[in-house]
């Protein structure tokens, strides 16, 4: 597996990102019992206009997963972590999270995921993320907010 920065402003790359993101978030929506995850509404244009930095994980020429983040004033915010469902639990997400941890030099790293998404919460906890707070994204839909200092 090889990691590299993705040029999400490229149409072909944006399509590849969506080909991973849509099935990944559909799986998360099943886990948390909520199909209104905003990233399920993304399209090529919204990906191409994003201000996030995208890092992809490839096996040969196939995008297996990616992580996206934003550098804020005093911290990093992981905004997306998506893996092709056929590659769940094969180390792709761990490799991507580890990359962010080793390349971000200053400030804490924040992330949010559905409170019922225990696979994601467990992943982040393995990397030293701890509970920060819980927020209600929609009525009855709770987000677990984690931070690593």
Tab-separated table of N, CA and C in Angstrom:
chain	number	residue	atom	x	y	z
A	1	UNK	N	0.846	-1.189	0.000
A	1	UNK	CA	0.000	0.000	0.000
A	1	UNK	C	0.881	1.238	0.000
A	2	UNK	N	0.496	2.188	-0.820
A	2	UNK	CA	1.246	3.426	-0.938
A	2	UNK	C	0.341	4.612	-0.632
A	3	UNK	N	0.871	5.576	0.129
A	3	UNK	CA	0.131	6.791	0.459
A	3	UNK	C	0.625	7.940	-0.406
A	4	UNK	N	-0.306	8.803	-0.810
A	4	UNK	CA	0.079	10.003	-1.541
A	4	UNK	C	-1.031	11.040	-1.424
A	5	UNK	N	-0.622	12.286	-1.601
A	5	UNK	CA	-1.597	13.379	-1.583
A	5	UNK	C	-2.430	13.289	-2.850
A	6	UNK	N	-3.732	13.505	-2.698
A	6	UNK	CA	-4.654	13.440	-3.829
A	6	UNK	C	-4.963	14.843	-4.326
A	7	UNK	N	-4.944	15.019	-5.635
A	7	UNK	CA	-5.348	16.289	-6.229
A	7	UNK	C	-6.849	16.221	-6.492
A	8	UNK	N	-7.625	16.553	-5.459
A	8	UNK	CA	-9.076	16.432	-5.548
A	8	UNK	C	-9.699	17.459	-6.490
A	9	UNK	N	-8.900	18.412	-7.005
A	9	UNK	CA	-9.420	19.375	-7.978
A	9	UNK	C	-9.421	18.790	-9.387
A	10	UNK	N	-8.845	17.611	-9.535
A	10	UNK	CA	-8.835	16.883	-10.793
A	10	UNK	C	-10.115	16.047	-10.887
A	11	UNK	N	-10.810	16.128	-12.009
A	11	UNK	CA	-12.098	15.433	-12.164
A	11	UNK	C	-11.974	13.933	-11.934
A	12	UNK	N	-10.971	13.321	-12.507
A	12	UNK	CA	-10.790	11.875	-12.366
A	12	UNK	C	-10.535	11.485	-10.911
A	13	UNK	N	-9.722	12.271	-10.223
A	13	UNK	CA	-9.440	11.994	-8.814
A	13	UNK	C	-10.687	12.198	-7.963
A	14	UNK	N	-11.457	13.236	-8.262
A	14	UNK	CA	-12.710	13.475	-7.527
A	14	UNK	C	-13.660	12.287	-7.705
A	15	UNK	N	-13.707	11.731	-8.903
A	15	UNK	CA	-14.543	10.538	-9.144
A	15	UNK	C	-14.045	9.358	-8.310
A	16	UNK	N	-12.725	9.182	-8.254
A	16	UNK	CA	-12.152	8.100	-7.437
A	16	UNK	C	-12.502	8.282	-5.965
A	17	UNK	N	-12.408	9.513	-5.485
A	17	UNK	CA	-12.753	9.800	-4.088
A	17	UNK	C	-14.205	9.424	-3.827
A	18	UNK	N	-15.097	9.831	-4.719
A	18	UNK	CA	-16.519	9.495	-4.539
A	18	UNK	C	-16.758	7.988	-4.597
A	19	UNK	N	-15.977	7.279	-5.416
A	19	UNK	CA	-16.167	5.830	-5.539
A	19	UNK	C	-15.804	5.101	-4.251
A	20	UNK	N	-15.012	5.742	-3.401
A	20	UNK	CA	-14.685	5.186	-2.085
A	20	UNK	C	-15.638	5.745	-1.034
A	21	UNK	N	-15.872	7.040	-1.100
A	21	UNK	CA	-16.652	7.731	-0.072
A	21	UNK	C	-18.097	7.250	0.000
A	22	UNK	N	-18.749	7.121	-1.132
A	22	UNK	CA	-20.182	6.755	-1.104
A	22	UNK	C	-20.427	5.402	-0.448
A	23	UNK	N	-19.745	4.330	-0.863
A	23	UNK	CA	-19.999	3.049	-0.180
A	23	UNK	C	-19.546	3.049	1.279
A	24	UNK	N	-18.483	3.783	1.593
A	24	UNK	CA	-18.007	3.827	2.981
A	24	UNK	C	-19.043	4.486	3.885
A	25	UNK	N	-19.582	5.628	3.450
A	25	UNK	CA	-20.576	6.313	4.281
A	25	UNK	C	-21.923	5.601	4.281
A	26	UNK	N	-22.228	4.843	3.240
A	26	UNK	CA	-23.447	4.018	3.275
A	26	UNK	C	-23.326	2.955	4.358
A	27	UNK	N	-22.139	2.382	4.494
A	27	UNK	CA	-21.911	1.408	5.568
A	27	UNK	C	-22.021	2.067	6.933
A	28	UNK	N	-21.444	3.255	7.078
A	28	UNK	CA	-21.551	3.955	8.363
A	28	UNK	C	-23.008	4.283	8.666
A	29	UNK	N	-23.759	4.677	7.649
A	29	UNK	CA	-25.167	5.013	7.881
A	29	UNK	C	-25.943	3.807	8.414
A	30	UNK	N	-25.578	2.612	7.972
A	30	UNK	CA	-26.209	1.396	8.496
A	30	UNK	C	-25.831	1.189	9.960
A	31	UNK	N	-24.572	1.422	10.278
A	31	UNK	CA	-24.077	1.211	11.648
A	31	UNK	C	-24.762	2.162	12.619
A	32	UNK	N	-24.898	3.430	12.226
A	32	UNK	CA	-25.440	4.420	13.159
A	32	UNK	C	-26.944	4.610	13.020
A	33	UNK	N	-27.555	3.977	12.018
A	33	UNK	CA	-29.003	4.078	11.840
A	33	UNK	C	-29.470	5.446	11.385
A	34	UNK	N	-28.663	6.082	10.535
A	34	UNK	CA	-29.000	7.427	10.056
A	34	UNK	C	-28.463	7.585	8.635
A	35	UNK	N	-29.362	7.805	7.688
A	35	UNK	CA	-28.928	7.913	6.289
A	35	UNK	C	-28.780	9.355	5.811
A	36	UNK	N	-28.724	10.294	6.740
A	36	UNK	CA	-28.583	11.698	6.378
A	36	UNK	C	-27.177	12.241	6.531
A	37	UNK	N	-26.177	11.375	6.477
A	37	UNK	CA	-24.794	11.838	6.574
A	37	UNK	C	-24.539	12.806	5.411
A	38	UNK	N	-24.144	14.033	5.722
A	38	UNK	CA	-23.984	15.038	4.653
A	38	UNK	C	-23.063	14.609	3.517
A	39	UNK	N	-21.993	13.879	3.803
A	39	UNK	CA	-21.063	13.474	2.747
A	39	UNK	C	-21.691	12.527	1.731
A	40	UNK	N	-22.836	11.935	2.060
A	40	UNK	CA	-23.542	11.103	1.076
A	40	UNK	C	-24.121	11.947	-0.056
A	41	UNK	N	-24.223	13.254	0.156
A	41	UNK	CA	-24.753	14.156	-0.866
A	41	UNK	C	-23.668	14.793	-1.731
A	42	UNK	N	-22.411	14.466	-1.475
A	42	UNK	CA	-21.328	15.043	-2.268
A	42	UNK	C	-21.431	14.616	-3.723
A	43	UNK	N	-20.876	15.441	-4.584
A	43	UNK	CA	-20.757	15.125	-6.000
A	43	UNK	C	-19.377	15.574	-6.460
A	44	UNK	N	-19.080	15.391	-7.711
A	44	UNK	CA	-17.752	15.739	-8.215
A	44	UNK	C	-17.423	17.200	-7.930
A	45	UNK	N	-18.388	18.085	-8.144
A	45	UNK	CA	-18.131	19.511	-7.925
A	45	UNK	C	-17.828	19.826	-6.467
A	46	UNK	N	-18.575	19.244	-5.534
A	46	UNK	CA	-18.322	19.553	-4.119
A	46	UNK	C	-16.966	19.010	-3.670
A	47	UNK	N	-16.573	17.867	-4.198
A	47	UNK	CA	-15.247	17.331	-3.884
A	47	UNK	C	-14.175	18.263	-4.451
A	48	UNK	N	-14.342	18.664	-5.695
A	48	UNK	CA	-13.337	19.505	-6.349
A	48	UNK	C	-13.210	20.885	-5.699
A	49	UNK	N	-14.268	21.387	-5.096
A	49	UNK	CA	-14.239	22.705	-4.463
A	49	UNK	C	-13.825	22.655	-2.992
A	50	UNK	N	-13.663	21.476	-2.450
A	50	UNK	CA	-13.322	21.332	-1.037
A	50	UNK	C	-12.000	22.016	-0.712
A	51	UNK	N	-11.923	22.562	0.494
A	51	UNK	CA	-10.694	23.187	0.992
A	51	UNK	C	-9.845	22.206	1.812
A	52	UNK	N	-10.274	20.944	1.869
A	52	UNK	CA	-9.573	19.938	2.647
A	52	UNK	C	-8.327	19.442	1.916
A	53	UNK	N	-7.433	18.853	2.666
A	53	UNK	CA	-6.296	18.128	2.111
A	53	UNK	C	-6.664	16.650	2.137
A	54	UNK	N	-6.475	15.960	1.020
A	54	UNK	CA	-6.816	14.546	0.895
A	54	UNK	C	-5.541	13.727	0.729
A	55	UNK	N	-5.440	12.660	1.514
A	55	UNK	CA	-4.337	11.705	1.400
A	55	UNK	C	-4.956	10.352	1.064
A	56	UNK	N	-4.488	9.740	-0.013
A	56	UNK	CA	-5.045	8.472	-0.452
A	56	UNK	C	-4.119	7.304	-0.177
A	57	UNK	N	-4.714	6.136	-0.065
A	57	UNK	CA	-3.981	4.887	0.099
A	57	UNK	C	-4.300	4.009	-1.109
A	58	UNK	N	-3.267	3.684	-1.862
A	58	UNK	CA	-3.420	2.911	-3.092
A	58	UNK	C	-2.795	1.531	-2.964
A	59	UNK	N	-3.405	0.577	-3.662
A	59	UNK	CA	-2.830	-0.737	-3.895
A	59	UNK	C	-2.787	-0.855	-5.408
A	60	UNK	N	-1.615	-0.857	-5.965
A	60	UNK	CA	-1.450	-0.749	-7.417
A	60	UNK	C	-2.090	0.562	-7.857
A	61	UNK	N	-3.057	0.507	-8.744
A	61	UNK	CA	-3.702	1.727	-9.230
A	61	UNK	C	-5.087	1.939	-8.627
A	62	UNK	N	-5.427	1.189	-7.586
A	62	UNK	CA	-6.761	1.268	-6.995
A	62	UNK	C	-6.743	2.050	-5.687
A	63	UNK	N	-7.597	3.059	-5.594
A	63	UNK	CA	-7.745	3.822	-4.350
A	63	UNK	C	-8.537	2.972	-3.364
A	64	UNK	N	-7.891	2.613	-2.265
A	64	UNK	CA	-8.522	1.768	-1.247
A	64	UNK	C	-9.172	2.588	-0.146
A	65	UNK	N	-8.665	3.798	0.060
A	65	UNK	CA	-9.191	4.648	1.113
A	65	UNK	C	-8.501	5.992	1.097
A	66	UNK	N	-9.031	6.896	1.887
A	66	UNK	CA	-8.419	8.210	2.007
A	66	UNK	C	-8.796	8.837	3.334
A	67	UNK	N	-7.992	9.805	3.722
A	67	UNK	CA	-8.285	10.628	4.883
A	67	UNK	C	-8.218	12.069	4.405
A	68	UNK	N	-9.103	12.891	4.938
A	68	UNK	CA	-9.093	14.317	4.602
A	68	UNK	C	-9.056	15.098	5.900
A	69	UNK	N	-8.386	16.241	5.845
A	69	UNK	CA	-8.261	17.060	7.044
A	69	UNK	C	-8.145	18.528	6.663
A	70	UNK	N	-8.364	19.353	7.678
A	70	UNK	CA	-8.183	20.792	7.543
A	70	UNK	C	-7.259	21.255	8.656
A	71	UNK	N	-6.365	22.144	8.320
A	71	UNK	CA	-5.522	22.783	9.333
A	71	UNK	C	-6.255	24.027	9.781
A	72	UNK	N	-6.602	24.079	11.038
A	72	UNK	CA	-7.282	25.238	11.606
A	72	UNK	C	-6.265	26.075	12.365
A	73	UNK	N	-6.708	27.153	12.987
A	73	UNK	CA	-5.778	28.054	13.688
A	73	UNK	C	-4.865	27.325	14.665
A	74	UNK	N	-5.458	26.511	15.527
A	74	UNK	CA	-4.669	25.891	16.583
A	74	UNK	C	-4.754	24.372	16.620
A	75	UNK	N	-5.349	23.766	15.601
A	75	UNK	CA	-5.450	22.313	15.576
A	75	UNK	C	-5.731	21.801	14.161
A	76	UNK	N	-5.633	20.490	14.023
A	76	UNK	CA	-6.055	19.811	12.800
A	76	UNK	C	-7.428	19.210	13.049
A	77	UNK	N	-8.239	19.158	12.018
A	77	UNK	CA	-9.557	18.531	12.094
A	77	UNK	C	-9.619	17.452	11.016
A	78	UNK	N	-9.691	16.192	11.431
A	78	UNK	CA	-9.931	15.129	10.464
A	78	UNK	C	-11.389	15.251	10.056
A	79	UNK	N	-11.622	15.411	8.767
A	79	UNK	CA	-12.978	15.652	8.279
A	79	UNK	C	-13.602	14.415	7.634
A	80	UNK	N	-12.775	13.544	7.101
A	80	UNK	CA	-13.268	12.320	6.456
A	80	UNK	C	-12.227	11.218	6.613
A	81	UNK	N	-12.698	10.029	6.805
A	81	UNK	CA	-11.859	8.832	6.760
A	81	UNK	C	-12.707	7.759	6.112
A	82	UNK	N	-12.352	7.383	4.911
A	82	UNK	CA	-13.173	6.451	4.137
A	82	UNK	C	-12.315	5.320	3.582
A	83	UNK	N	-12.848	4.117	3.662
A	83	UNK	CA	-12.185	2.937	3.128
A	83	UNK	C	-13.219	2.142	2.336
A	84	UNK	N	-12.800	1.610	1.194
A	84	UNK	CA	-13.675	0.736	0.418
A	84	UNK	C	-14.107	-0.405	1.340
A	85	UNK	N	-15.414	-0.672	1.456
A	85	UNK	CA	-15.871	-1.702	2.408
A	85	UNK	C	-15.189	-3.061	2.262
A	86	UNK	N	-14.787	-3.448	1.058
A	86	UNK	CA	-14.099	-4.740	0.902
A	86	UNK	C	-12.711	-4.739	1.545
A	87	UNK	N	-12.232	-3.560	1.953
A	87	UNK	CA	-10.928	-3.470	2.604
A	87	UNK	C	-11.020	-3.021	4.063
A	88	UNK	N	-12.241	-3.073	4.636
A	88	UNK	CA	-12.375	-2.819	6.064
A	88	UNK	C	-11.527	-3.824	6.820
A	89	UNK	N	-10.936	-3.383	7.912
A	89	UNK	CA	-10.159	-4.217	8.822
A	89	UNK	C	-8.927	-4.864	8.156
A	90	UNK	N	-8.380	-4.169	7.170
A	90	UNK	CA	-7.155	-4.649	6.518
A	90	UNK	C	-6.004	-3.668	6.699
A	91	UNK	N	-6.158	-2.727	7.632
A	91	UNK	CA	-5.076	-1.820	7.957
A	91	UNK	C	-5.049	-0.518	7.180
A	92	UNK	N	-5.985	-0.309	6.268
A	92	UNK	CA	-5.985	0.906	5.455
A	92	UNK	C	-6.242	2.134	6.323
A	93	UNK	N	-7.300	2.095	7.125
A	93	UNK	CA	-7.637	3.243	7.980
A	93	UNK	C	-6.519	3.512	8.986
A	94	UNK	N	-5.954	2.469	9.558
A	94	UNK	CA	-4.851	2.645	10.512
A	94	UNK	C	-3.665	3.323	9.854
A	95	UNK	N	-3.359	2.921	8.656
A	95	UNK	CA	-2.231	3.522	7.931
A	95	UNK	C	-2.476	5.004	7.682
A	96	UNK	N	-3.709	5.353	7.334
A	96	UNK	CA	-4.050	6.749	7.059
A	96	UNK	C	-4.016	7.601	8.328
A	97	UNK	N	-4.573	7.094	9.411
A	97	UNK	CA	-4.544	7.838	10.678
A	97	UNK	C	-3.105	8.001	11.142
A	98	UNK	N	-2.320	6.951	11.061
A	98	UNK	CA	-0.920	7.032	11.457
A	98	UNK	C	-0.187	8.102	10.644
A	99	UNK	N	-0.495	8.202	9.376
A	99	UNK	CA	0.135	9.212	8.525
A	99	UNK	C	-0.153	10.625	9.036
A	100	UNK	N	-1.404	10.883	9.379
A	100	UNK	CA	-1.765	12.210	9.893
A	100	UNK	C	-1.018	12.490	11.198
A	101	UNK	N	-0.952	11.499	12.061
A	101	UNK	CA	-0.291	11.695	13.352
A	101	UNK	C	1.200	11.959	13.196
A	102	UNK	N	1.814	11.343	12.224
A	102	UNK	CA	3.259	11.523	12.055
A	102	UNK	C	3.605	12.758	11.237
A	103	UNK	N	2.663	13.299	10.483
A	103	UNK	CA	2.978	14.477	9.662
A	103	UNK	C	2.454	15.780	10.245
A	104	UNK	N	1.507	15.723	11.161
A	104	UNK	CA	1.006	16.965	11.778
A	104	UNK	C	1.948	17.321	12.917
A	105	UNK	N	2.536	18.481	12.819
A	105	UNK	CA	3.605	18.846	13.740
A	105	UNK	C	3.156	19.660	14.946
A	106	UNK	N	2.029	20.339	14.849
A	106	UNK	CA	1.664	21.221	15.961
A	106	UNK	C	0.176	21.151	16.250
A	107	UNK	N	-0.136	21.250	17.511
A	107	UNK	CA	-1.527	21.329	17.926
A	107	UNK	C	-2.217	19.990	18.003
A	108	UNK	N	-3.350	19.977	18.680
A	108	UNK	CA	-4.141	18.753	18.809
A	108	UNK	C	-4.827	18.388	17.489
A	109	UNK	N	-5.303	17.157	17.428
A	109	UNK	CA	-6.044	16.665	16.271
A	109	UNK	C	-7.434	16.273	16.750
A	110	UNK	N	-8.445	16.802	16.101
A	110	UNK	CA	-9.840	16.531	16.454
A	110	UNK	C	-10.498	15.686	15.376
A	111	UNK	N	-11.487	14.904	15.789
A	111	UNK	CA	-12.267	14.108	14.838
A	111	UNK	C	-13.650	13.881	15.433
A	112	UNK	N	-14.634	13.723	14.563
A	112	UNK	CA	-16.003	13.400	14.983
A	112	UNK	C	-16.481	12.193	14.195
A	113	UNK	N	-17.245	11.348	14.854
A	113	UNK	CA	-17.885	10.225	14.180
A	113	UNK	C	-19.174	9.907	14.918
A	114	UNK	N	-20.047	9.173	14.282
A	114	UNK	CA	-21.293	8.787	14.924
A	114	UNK	C	-21.021	8.039	16.218
A	115	UNK	N	-21.758	8.375	17.269
A	115	UNK	CA	-21.544	7.743	18.572
A	115	UNK	C	-21.748	6.236	18.545
A	116	UNK	N	-22.518	5.754	17.574
A	116	UNK	CA	-22.742	4.313	17.464
A	116	UNK	C	-21.728	3.633	16.550
A	117	UNK	N	-20.821	4.393	15.977
A	117	UNK	CA	-19.819	3.836	15.064
A	117	UNK	C	-18.622	3.333	15.879
A	118	UNK	N	-18.840	2.247	16.596
A	118	UNK	CA	-17.793	1.726	17.479
A	118	UNK	C	-16.526	1.306	16.741
A	119	UNK	N	-16.591	0.772	15.502
A	119	UNK	CA	-15.318	0.470	14.832
A	119	UNK	C	-14.435	1.715	14.663
A	120	UNK	N	-15.026	2.839	14.291
A	120	UNK	CA	-14.248	4.071	14.117
A	120	UNK	C	-13.753	4.587	15.463
A	121	UNK	N	-14.617	4.581	16.466
A	121	UNK	CA	-14.213	5.063	17.795
A	121	UNK	C	-13.068	4.209	18.336
A	122	UNK	N	-13.177	2.898	18.180
A	122	UNK	CA	-12.104	2.003	18.635
A	122	UNK	C	-10.798	2.287	17.899
A	123	UNK	N	-10.876	2.547	16.601
A	123	UNK	CA	-9.684	2.867	15.814
A	123	UNK	C	-8.996	4.109	16.373
A	124	UNK	N	-9.762	5.156	16.546
A	124	UNK	CA	-9.167	6.398	17.051
A	124	UNK	C	-8.608	6.216	18.460
A	125	UNK	N	-9.288	5.476	19.288
A	125	UNK	CA	-8.783	5.259	20.655
A	125	UNK	C	-7.460	4.495	20.642
A	126	UNK	N	-7.318	3.559	19.715
A	126	UNK	CA	-6.042	2.833	19.607
A	126	UNK	C	-4.885	3.780	19.312
A	127	UNK	N	-5.186	4.901	18.686
A	127	UNK	CA	-4.163	5.895	18.363
A	127	UNK	C	-4.066	7.013	19.400
A	128	UNK	N	-4.698	6.817	20.546
A	128	UNK	CA	-4.546	7.777	21.636
A	128	UNK	C	-5.566	8.906	21.661
A	129	UNK	N	-6.581	8.840	20.826
A	129	UNK	CA	-7.648	9.836	20.894
A	129	UNK	C	-8.498	9.551	22.122
A	130	UNK	N	-8.974	10.610	22.757
A	130	UNK	CA	-9.819	10.484	23.938
A	130	UNK	C	-11.105	11.283	23.729
A	131	UNK	N	-12.103	10.917	24.496
A	131	UNK	CA	-13.397	11.605	24.443
A	131	UNK	C	-13.210	13.088	24.748
A	132	UNK	N	-13.825	13.930	23.929
A	132	UNK	CA	-13.815	15.376	24.164
A	132	UNK	C	-15.222	15.817	24.559
A	133	UNK	N	-16.200	15.560	23.699
A	133	UNK	CA	-17.587	15.888	24.008
A	133	UNK	C	-18.498	15.144	23.039
A	134	UNK	N	-19.795	15.197	23.305
A	134	UNK	CA	-20.813	14.612	22.424
A	134	UNK	C	-21.703	15.745	21.948
A	135	UNK	N	-22.053	15.703	20.672
A	135	UNK	CA	-22.972	16.716	20.143
A	135	UNK	C	-24.094	16.025	19.367
A	136	UNK	N	-25.216	16.709	19.296
A	136	UNK	CA	-26.370	16.169	18.564
A	136	UNK	C	-26.391	16.804	17.169
A	137	UNK	N	-26.107	15.993	16.156
A	137	UNK	CA	-26.045	16.486	14.774
A	137	UNK	C	-27.442	16.731	14.211
A	138	UNK	N	-28.328	15.825	14.511
A	138	UNK	CA	-29.740	15.873	14.131
A	138	UNK	C	-30.498	15.313	15.325
A	139	UNK	N	-31.783	15.570	15.434
A	139	UNK	CA	-32.520	14.993	16.561
A	139	UNK	C	-32.310	13.472	16.651
A	140	UNK	N	-31.742	13.044	17.758
A	140	UNK	CA	-31.501	11.622	17.992
A	140	UNK	C	-30.236	11.066	17.357
A	141	UNK	N	-29.467	11.898	16.665
A	141	UNK	CA	-28.225	11.453	16.032
A	141	UNK	C	-27.061	12.138	16.745
A	142	UNK	N	-26.261	11.332	17.432
A	142	UNK	CA	-25.199	11.874	18.278
A	142	UNK	C	-23.838	11.617	17.674
A	143	UNK	N	-22.978	12.616	17.800
A	143	UNK	CA	-21.603	12.517	17.333
A	143	UNK	C	-20.659	12.442	18.530
A	144	UNK	N	-19.746	11.507	18.461
A	144	UNK	CA	-18.666	11.394	19.444
A	144	UNK	C	-17.511	12.263	18.929
A	145	UNK	N	-17.101	13.220	19.723
A	145	UNK	CA	-16.002	14.107	19.343
A	145	UNK	C	-14.789	13.690	20.173
A	146	UNK	N	-13.701	13.387	19.472
A	146	UNK	CA	-12.495	12.903	20.106
A	146	UNK	C	-11.342	13.842	19.791
A	147	UNK	N	-10.322	13.803	20.630
A	147	UNK	CA	-9.157	14.662	20.433
A	147	UNK	C	-7.900	13.891	20.818
A	148	UNK	N	-6.829	14.215	20.153
A	148	UNK	CA	-5.499	13.671	20.523
A	148	UNK	C	-4.575	14.860	20.655
A	149	UNK	N	-3.977	14.988	21.832
A	149	UNK	CA	-3.058	16.109	22.091
A	149	UNK	C	-1.638	15.720	21.804
